Amino acid sequence: VEASRAAQAAEAQRRLRLIDEAFAGVQGHGTYFWPGGAERPSPSAAGGYVDWAFGRMHGEGTPLDTDMYNDATWQTCTSIDWDAVEHKPTLDGKLNVKAVKDMLVKLRLSQCWDPAEPLHSDPTCRAALTAINTSFSMEFDRSLGGPQFANYSVVSWGKHNSWQTGALLNLNYSAKDLVMPPKASLARPTGVVGYAMCDILRTVLTQSAKQLEAGTCSFVAPLAALSHKAPAVAIKLAMRLFWAGTLTCDTGPACPKLFEQQPGLIPWKEPKKDDDDTWHPDAYVPPEQNISVWGSDCGEPDGGVDVVPLQNVGLAGMWTQGVISMWLATNWNGCSGREARAGLLWPGMTKKQCRHNMRNQGGDLNSDMWQCNALFDPAKKSCRVIANPGACYWLSTDASEEWCHRKWAAEPQYHLADHMRAVWKHARKTNQSEQHVMNRLRHKMAKYPYVLAYLDVLLAIGQVTDSSALEVDDIDSPSKPSFTEEMLRQTCRSHINTITVADSFLDGENLGELRSAKLPWWGHGKYVKDDGTIGTAPKDPTECDHTLYLQSCNFDRNEFVLWTWGTTYVVSKEILVGTGKAPHGEAFENTGVVCYAVVADHVTVQ
């Protein structure tokens, strides 16, 4: 497995060189422009091919508008007949197919070809045109073997298939012996390039990345933040991911088993008011009427029945699953040869299968910091945690709270951490000295460098705070809201961020009223309960369970724009940081909704 991953990494590097060379002419981070919005200041491998094309791209650009499309990217991009596009022999002909041209106009990309337009020289335009031109060239380069993540652009749910006729073989939803999840042979991976370019450009330029039913908020929020702050960079990274299966040299490639997944072929059930539920695609007929459709929490057998698919496809799908795979490979020091550790949902799976496949979907402060360091600011290293120092009460008076943040950021992924602690517990049964136990633990964990680095952090903090490594390991990051106004101001002053919240307020029916009255969510917020009646938020804050992007701040107007689920919410300072202490919480906890933030002052990823 390790030899295979090494070979895969070498191939990814060759493709990255091509990609960077392809993007060599793109200067700047690019402007985020909402389609229709007014301007407002604010050669042997695919990876290498794209890097070559984007090689001269520097900087970010400025958003033009903060609105976004709230419809489904997969639905829009499967409204195009990709066979009609394929039949045009030239790139110019393909771009002038009416459905494609209409899409480009709607995205304002048509202005990118006109030197008289202000957007023509914007890095976002340069990046978008580079992506289109490079993919057209790479599509006909047989030596590349097609895009690594081609299977994530195989989608059967829409008006048209996402693939050109003949590209996908052996797909039969009516077969009596249909095995879940459905699989088909992608005989010609380049047959989905058109759909993939539509999906990538539309997801980035309309900031419409969504987790759908998957519990991957910690991994989709950074994509949204990059799409808004540095869209040209996001497009380049998306091209790397699609063609080379990786994002940067630091992240390494996603694991090979992930490339085999075809989430866009998995049927999903949409509820209808007349109880005549609709399956997508309509060719799928379930073997039993009440077939289980679990949601990501694996709580109810119909928890995944919704107006959206079980998991996303295209850029949002391959980004979240890919980053999870990279994060896990970093922790476990390699890939699994048996399965993709980032699993999928499908109809008819058992609850046990659901729990197994969803076990790695969630993130935490450690994965948020890893993503920040790898995907926001790897060069200037400005990534940092903003959290209430009250959570670090255990520190001695001469120790900085940065030690606390360092501990949280260094923690291994939770399943690896559980494995480490089980071994640690067994080693302590010997009743030997702490040094002996630590030596034994390090010996048992020798094949996991991420764990060894974490143990070094525990020992270093223990020396400063006069604590044992075990005592330091026992301190968790804030689980309930405790963010203060000063922490909110620090986050707003940063260039890019993700924040973690207790998310029930996002279902609020009276957020505007609360903002006007300057009231917190807890004890005052209203929401629609499952039975259709109106409920009131509890007085005691719940635990934080959702990560999103704080897009903009206006303290004078008391308006803070949050991005999540492919759309935005405007909330008040009082909702975010509360108006006082939590009724029954720790001394440092309050009636806000934010637990912590991960921020950076720069975007230096290239």
Tab-separated table of C-alpha atoms in Angstrom, residues 260-599:
chain	number	residue	atom	x	y	z
A	260	GLU	CA	-13.324	4.556	-7.570
A	261	GLN	CA	-16.380	6.079	-5.872
A	262	GLN	CA	-19.298	7.207	-8.065
A	263	PRO	CA	-21.607	9.184	-5.752
A	264	GLY	CA	-23.527	10.646	-8.706
A	265	LEU	CA	-24.962	7.219	-9.553
A	266	ILE	CA	-26.437	6.627	-6.072
A	267	PRO	CA	-30.250	7.033	-6.103
A	268	TRP	CA	-31.870	9.416	-3.645
A	269	LYS	CA	-35.479	9.936	-2.616
A	270	GLU	CA	-37.195	13.305	-2.649
A	271	PRO	CA	-40.322	13.619	-0.496
A	272	LYS	CA	-43.472	15.033	-2.050
A	273	LYS	CA	-46.461	16.639	-0.339
A	274	ASP	CA	-48.823	14.026	-1.758
A	275	ASP	CA	-46.643	11.261	-0.250
A	276	ASP	CA	-45.776	10.078	-3.757
A	277	ASP	CA	-42.031	10.273	-3.222
A	278	THR	CA	-39.784	10.663	-6.244
A	279	TRP	CA	-36.582	8.744	-6.855
A	280	HIS	CA	-33.665	10.266	-8.745
A	281	PRO	CA	-32.902	8.939	-11.293
A	282	ASP	CA	-36.433	7.872	-12.148
A	283	ALA	CA	-35.071	4.680	-13.746
A	284	TYR	CA	-34.345	3.346	-10.243
A	285	VAL	CA	-37.044	1.216	-8.660
A	286	PRO	CA	-36.266	0.206	-5.050
A	287	PRO	CA	-36.590	-3.500	-4.237
A	288	GLU	CA	-38.940	-2.643	-1.353
A	289	GLN	CA	-41.201	0.337	-0.735
A	290	ASN	CA	-39.834	1.257	2.679
A	291	ILE	CA	-36.169	0.827	1.854
A	292	SER	CA	-33.936	2.484	4.445
A	293	VAL	CA	-32.336	5.813	3.483
A	294	TRP	CA	-30.095	6.853	6.370
A	295	GLY	CA	-28.842	10.378	6.925
A	296	SER	CA	-25.257	11.102	7.934
A	297	ASP	CA	-26.100	10.772	11.649
A	298	CYS	CA	-27.440	7.236	11.024
A	299	GLY	CA	-30.284	8.033	13.424
A	300	GLU	CA	-33.462	7.212	11.480
A	301	PRO	CA	-33.976	4.838	8.518
A	302	ASP	CA	-35.632	7.669	6.566
A	303	GLY	CA	-33.254	10.385	7.785
A	304	GLY	CA	-31.735	10.782	4.332
A	305	VAL	CA	-35.048	11.407	2.554
A	306	ASP	CA	-34.772	15.056	1.571
A	307	VAL	CA	-34.978	17.509	-1.300
A	308	VAL	CA	-31.217	17.092	-1.859
A	309	PRO	CA	-29.011	14.092	-2.698
A	310	LEU	CA	-27.340	12.079	0.043
A	311	GLN	CA	-23.926	13.529	-0.796
A	312	ASN	CA	-22.539	15.969	-3.304
A	313	VAL	CA	-20.732	15.319	-6.572
A	314	GLY	CA	-18.364	17.334	-8.733
A	315	LEU	CA	-16.077	19.822	-7.012
A	316	ALA	CA	-17.879	19.950	-3.650
A	317	GLY	CA	-17.926	16.149	-3.473
A	318	MET	CA	-14.355	15.470	-4.525
A	319	TRP	CA	-13.045	18.387	-2.410
A	320	THR	CA	-14.654	17.271	0.859
A	321	GLN	CA	-14.001	13.562	0.355
A	322	GLY	CA	-10.520	14.269	-0.998
A	323	VAL	CA	-9.494	16.503	1.906
A	324	ILE	CA	-10.861	13.985	4.410
A	325	SER	CA	-8.807	11.292	2.663
A	326	MET	CA	-5.663	13.457	2.722
A	327	TRP	CA	-6.186	14.356	6.401
A	328	LEU	CA	-6.628	10.692	7.338
A	329	ALA	CA	-3.620	9.569	5.284
A	330	THR	CA	-1.537	12.211	7.086
A	331	ASN	CA	-2.700	10.880	10.458
A	332	TRP	CA	-2.500	7.151	9.727
A	333	ASN	CA	0.705	7.539	7.705
A	334	GLY	CA	-0.790	6.057	4.545
A	335	CYS	CA	-3.900	4.740	2.855
A	336	SER	CA	-6.047	1.723	3.467
A	337	GLY	CA	-5.745	-0.921	0.784
A	338	ARG	CA	-9.236	-2.225	1.579
A	339	GLU	CA	-11.527	0.806	1.397
A	340	ALA	CA	-11.828	4.544	1.009
A	341	ARG	CA	-11.878	5.805	4.594
A	342	ALA	CA	-14.210	8.599	3.453
A	343	GLY	CA	-17.378	6.591	2.856
A	344	LEU	CA	-20.705	7.126	1.080
A	345	LEU	CA	-24.400	6.719	1.848
A	346	TRP	CA	-26.813	4.719	-0.312
A	347	PRO	CA	-30.375	3.323	-0.076
A	348	GLY	CA	-30.739	-0.045	1.594
A	349	MET	CA	-27.562	0.045	3.643
A	350	THR	CA	-27.742	-1.182	7.219
A	351	LYS	CA	-27.325	1.067	10.221
A	352	LYS	CA	-24.004	-0.649	10.913
A	353	GLN	CA	-22.814	0.126	7.382
A	354	CYS	CA	-23.973	3.720	7.777
A	355	ARG	CA	-22.024	4.215	10.995
A	356	HIS	CA	-18.932	2.652	9.492
A	357	ASN	CA	-19.049	4.782	6.341
A	358	MET	CA	-19.838	8.026	8.172
A	359	ARG	CA	-17.295	7.559	10.965
A	360	ASN	CA	-14.758	9.975	9.458
A	361	GLN	CA	-17.082	12.632	8.025
A	362	GLY	CA	-16.799	15.104	10.893
A	363	GLY	CA	-13.922	17.444	11.627
A	364	ASP	CA	-12.656	19.275	14.680
A	365	LEU	CA	-10.302	22.077	15.615
A	366	ASN	CA	-7.315	19.888	14.707
A	367	SER	CA	-8.502	19.258	11.132
A	368	ASP	CA	-9.551	22.918	10.799
A	369	MET	CA	-6.011	24.020	11.651
A	370	TRP	CA	-4.480	21.402	9.351
A	371	GLN	CA	-6.600	22.706	6.479
A	372	CYS	CA	-5.751	26.311	7.303
A	373	ASN	CA	-2.026	25.577	7.272
A	374	ALA	CA	-2.251	23.552	4.055
A	375	LEU	CA	-4.930	25.392	2.055
A	376	PHE	CA	-4.934	29.002	3.325
A	377	ASP	CA	-1.502	30.133	4.429
A	378	PRO	CA	1.293	27.544	4.128
A	379	ALA	CA	3.948	30.186	3.331
A	380	LYS	CA	3.511	32.967	5.907
A	381	LYS	CA	2.073	30.581	8.524
A	382	SER	CA	-0.386	33.040	10.051
A	383	CYS	CA	-3.010	30.398	10.913
A	384	ARG	CA	-4.086	30.513	14.535
A	385	VAL	CA	-6.883	29.581	16.914
A	386	ILE	CA	-9.148	32.153	18.531
A	387	ALA	CA	-10.840	30.692	21.607
A	388	ASN	CA	-11.803	31.754	25.105
A	389	PRO	CA	-8.783	31.462	27.441
A	390	GLY	CA	-11.143	30.212	30.120
A	391	ALA	CA	-11.003	26.835	28.419
A	392	CYS	CA	-7.282	26.832	29.244
A	393	TYR	CA	-7.789	27.293	32.985
A	394	TRP	CA	-5.312	24.490	33.671
A	395	LEU	CA	-2.333	26.512	32.442
A	396	SER	CA	0.099	27.841	35.054
A	397	THR	CA	0.382	31.601	35.407
A	398	ASP	CA	3.652	31.753	33.453
A	399	ALA	CA	2.333	29.814	30.457
A	400	SER	CA	0.712	31.395	27.393
A	401	GLU	CA	-2.694	30.242	26.166
A	402	GLU	CA	-0.949	29.549	22.848
A	403	TRP	CA	0.229	26.308	24.452
A	404	CYS	CA	-3.410	25.373	24.841
A	405	HIS	CA	-4.102	26.153	21.181
A	406	ARG	CA	-1.019	24.226	20.151
A	407	LYS	CA	-2.259	21.151	21.996
A	408	TRP	CA	-5.680	21.273	20.352
A	409	ALA	CA	-4.204	21.811	16.887
A	410	ALA	CA	-1.743	18.941	17.263
A	411	GLU	CA	-4.306	16.318	18.290
A	412	PRO	CA	-4.581	13.310	15.974
A	413	GLN	CA	-7.847	12.558	14.170
A	414	TYR	CA	-10.314	11.235	16.734
A	415	HIS	CA	-10.192	7.552	15.762
A	416	LEU	CA	-6.404	7.535	15.794
A	417	ALA	CA	-6.496	9.432	19.103
A	418	ASP	CA	-8.834	6.777	20.523
A	419	HIS	CA	-6.402	4.077	19.379
A	420	MET	CA	-3.482	5.928	20.978
A	421	ARG	CA	-5.353	6.344	24.285
A	422	ALA	CA	-6.322	2.667	24.374
A	423	VAL	CA	-2.669	1.707	23.988
A	424	TRP	CA	-1.708	4.313	26.592
A	425	LYS	CA	-4.255	2.933	29.057
A	426	HIS	CA	-2.936	-0.589	28.582
A	427	ALA	CA	0.654	0.582	29.091
A	428	ARG	CA	-0.266	2.288	32.386
A	429	LYS	CA	-1.498	-1.027	33.801
A	430	THR	CA	2.144	-2.042	34.261
A	431	ASN	CA	2.423	0.429	37.193
A	432	GLN	CA	5.765	1.587	35.826
A	433	SER	CA	7.079	5.146	35.911
A	434	GLU	CA	5.534	7.785	33.670
A	435	GLN	CA	8.733	7.854	31.599
A	436	HIS	CA	8.607	4.086	31.130
A	437	VAL	CA	4.935	4.232	30.110
A	438	MET	CA	5.672	7.033	27.646
A	439	ASN	CA	8.573	5.107	26.115
A	440	ARG	CA	6.360	2.074	25.691
A	441	LEU	CA	3.604	4.159	24.158
A	442	ARG	CA	6.027	5.769	21.714
A	443	HIS	CA	7.314	2.340	20.726
A	444	LYS	CA	3.790	1.077	20.044
A	445	MET	CA	2.936	4.234	18.066
A	446	ALA	CA	6.213	4.339	16.133
A	447	LYS	CA	4.533	3.885	12.749
A	448	TYR	CA	2.371	6.979	13.285
A	449	PRO	CA	4.576	10.116	13.118
A	450	TYR	CA	1.513	12.302	13.700
A	451	VAL	CA	0.999	10.670	17.101
A	452	LEU	CA	4.672	10.959	17.992
A	453	ALA	CA	4.599	14.686	17.203
A	454	TYR	CA	1.510	15.056	19.401
A	455	LEU	CA	3.213	13.268	22.302
A	456	ASP	CA	6.150	15.688	21.941
A	457	VAL	CA	3.697	18.575	22.269
A	458	LEU	CA	2.159	17.055	25.404
A	459	LEU	CA	5.565	16.629	27.004
A	460	ALA	CA	6.627	20.170	26.104
A	461	ILE	CA	3.446	21.664	27.572
A	462	GLY	CA	3.804	19.448	30.626
A	463	GLN	CA	7.247	20.884	31.333
A	464	VAL	CA	5.979	24.469	31.111
A	465	THR	CA	2.826	23.867	33.165
A	466	ASP	CA	4.221	21.325	35.624
A	467	SER	CA	1.670	18.785	34.410
A	468	SER	CA	1.888	15.195	33.295
A	469	ALA	CA	1.402	14.342	29.623
A	470	LEU	CA	-1.765	12.493	30.601
A	471	GLU	CA	-3.175	15.590	32.320
A	472	VAL	CA	-2.430	17.746	29.278
A	473	ASP	CA	-4.033	15.211	26.939
A	474	ASP	CA	-7.222	15.373	28.997
A	475	ILE	CA	-7.941	19.028	28.139
A	476	ASP	CA	-10.475	19.431	25.325
A	477	SER	CA	-11.211	22.386	23.074
A	478	PRO	CA	-14.338	24.434	23.916
A	479	SER	CA	-17.480	22.411	23.260
A	480	LYS	CA	-20.034	25.073	24.220
A	481	PRO	CA	-20.277	28.731	23.140
A	482	SER	CA	-17.809	31.061	24.833
A	483	PHE	CA	-16.741	33.521	22.098
A	484	THR	CA	-16.521	37.151	23.229
A	485	GLU	CA	-16.945	40.401	21.304
A	486	GLU	CA	-13.176	40.945	21.274
A	487	MET	CA	-12.675	37.476	19.780
A	488	LEU	CA	-15.304	38.299	17.161
A	489	ARG	CA	-13.430	41.502	16.313
A	490	GLN	CA	-10.172	39.566	15.998
A	491	THR	CA	-11.864	37.130	13.631
A	492	CYS	CA	-13.340	39.963	11.579
A	493	ARG	CA	-9.906	41.612	11.284
A	494	SER	CA	-8.390	38.429	9.880
A	495	HIS	CA	-8.332	37.855	6.138
A	496	ILE	CA	-9.963	34.431	6.010
A	497	ASN	CA	-11.589	32.177	8.584
A	498	THR	CA	-13.794	29.311	9.599
A	499	ILE	CA	-15.851	29.369	12.801
A	500	THR	CA	-17.522	26.552	14.732
A	501	VAL	CA	-21.002	27.116	16.136
A	502	ALA	CA	-24.006	25.526	17.826
A	503	ASP	CA	-26.088	25.582	14.686
A	504	SER	CA	-29.760	25.477	15.779
A	505	PHE	CA	-30.059	29.244	15.196
A	506	LEU	CA	-29.646	28.641	11.461
A	507	ASP	CA	-33.192	27.242	11.489
A	508	GLY	CA	-34.426	30.397	13.176
A	509	GLU	CA	-37.665	32.025	12.034
A	510	ASN	CA	-37.041	35.352	13.813
A	511	LEU	CA	-33.355	36.201	13.277
A	512	GLY	CA	-34.255	39.689	12.034
A	513	GLU	CA	-36.424	40.357	15.074
A	514	LEU	CA	-33.673	39.182	17.416
A	515	ARG	CA	-31.196	41.470	15.654
A	516	SER	CA	-33.505	44.473	16.075
A	517	ALA	CA	-34.145	43.660	19.731
A	518	LYS	CA	-30.462	42.798	20.382
A	519	LEU	CA	-31.426	39.494	21.952
A	520	PRO	CA	-29.472	36.214	21.942
A	521	TRP	CA	-30.773	33.065	20.301
A	522	TRP	CA	-31.047	31.012	23.470
A	523	GLY	CA	-34.398	31.446	25.187
A	524	HIS	CA	-35.678	33.808	22.471
A	525	GLY	CA	-35.199	32.161	19.083
A	526	LYS	CA	-38.166	30.629	17.256
A	527	TYR	CA	-38.025	27.644	14.925
A	528	VAL	CA	-40.417	25.241	13.223
A	529	LYS	CA	-40.540	21.848	14.937
A	530	ASP	CA	-40.912	18.544	13.104
A	531	ASP	CA	-44.661	18.541	13.736
A	532	GLY	CA	-45.074	21.985	12.177
A	533	THR	CA	-45.570	23.909	15.407
A	534	ILE	CA	-43.337	26.752	16.533
A	535	GLY	CA	-40.760	26.005	19.200
A	536	THR	CA	-38.540	28.237	21.331
A	537	ALA	CA	-34.791	27.733	21.645
A	538	PRO	CA	-33.755	26.377	25.063
A	539	LYS	CA	-32.263	28.781	27.578
A	540	ASP	CA	-29.120	26.682	27.951
A	541	PRO	CA	-26.774	26.697	24.938
A	542	THR	CA	-26.120	23.355	23.265
A	543	GLU	CA	-22.775	22.030	22.075
A	544	CYS	CA	-21.113	23.334	18.927
A	545	ASP	CA	-21.645	21.006	15.990
A	546	HIS	CA	-21.206	22.961	12.750
A	547	THR	CA	-18.376	24.785	10.966
A	548	LEU	CA	-18.995	27.672	8.566
A	549	TYR	CA	-17.405	30.775	7.071
A	550	LEU	CA	-17.856	34.258	8.566
A	551	GLN	CA	-18.037	36.163	5.300
A	552	SER	CA	-18.346	39.772	6.449
A	553	CYS	CA	-18.745	41.928	9.544
A	554	ASN	CA	-20.432	45.286	10.084
A	555	PHE	CA	-20.417	46.309	13.739
A	556	ASP	CA	-22.067	49.679	13.027
A	557	ARG	CA	-25.104	48.030	11.421
A	558	ASN	CA	-24.871	44.982	13.676
A	559	GLU	CA	-24.877	42.700	10.633
A	560	PHE	CA	-22.661	39.659	10.287
A	561	VAL	CA	-22.935	37.489	7.171
A	562	LEU	CA	-22.389	33.770	7.618
A	563	TRP	CA	-21.910	31.361	4.710
A	564	THR	CA	-23.101	27.771	5.032
A	565	TRP	CA	-25.035	25.191	3.010
A	566	GLY	CA	-24.435	27.174	-0.182
A	567	THR	CA	-26.185	30.325	1.037
A	568	THR	CA	-25.816	33.164	3.537
A	569	TYR	CA	-27.446	34.177	6.822
A	570	VAL	CA	-27.375	37.650	8.360
A	571	VAL	CA	-27.186	37.583	12.152
A	572	SER	CA	-26.409	39.988	14.989
A	573	LYS	CA	-23.530	40.306	17.396
A	574	GLU	CA	-25.862	39.275	20.216
A	575	ILE	CA	-26.614	35.980	18.484
A	576	LEU	CA	-22.928	35.295	17.859
A	577	VAL	CA	-21.457	36.227	21.254
A	578	GLY	CA	-24.523	36.446	23.488
A	579	THR	CA	-25.458	38.988	26.125
A	580	GLY	CA	-24.134	37.327	29.250
A	581	LYS	CA	-23.113	34.164	31.029
A	582	ALA	CA	-24.755	30.859	30.151
A	583	PRO	CA	-27.343	29.990	32.838
A	584	HIS	CA	-25.799	26.696	33.909
A	585	GLY	CA	-22.473	26.667	32.089
A	586	GLU	CA	-18.855	27.098	33.051
A	587	ALA	CA	-17.748	30.533	34.181
A	588	PHE	CA	-16.321	31.388	30.751
A	589	GLU	CA	-19.302	30.119	28.714
A	590	ASN	CA	-21.936	32.533	27.421
A	591	THR	CA	-25.250	32.815	25.579
A	592	GLY	CA	-23.669	33.152	22.141
A	593	VAL	CA	-23.396	30.429	19.518
A	594	VAL	CA	-19.642	30.384	18.683
A	595	CYS	CA	-17.089	28.059	20.284
A	596	TYR	CA	-13.921	29.000	18.399
A	597	ALA	CA	-12.485	30.266	15.133
A	598	VAL	CA	-9.504	29.330	12.970
A	599	VAL	CA	-8.175	32.345	11.082
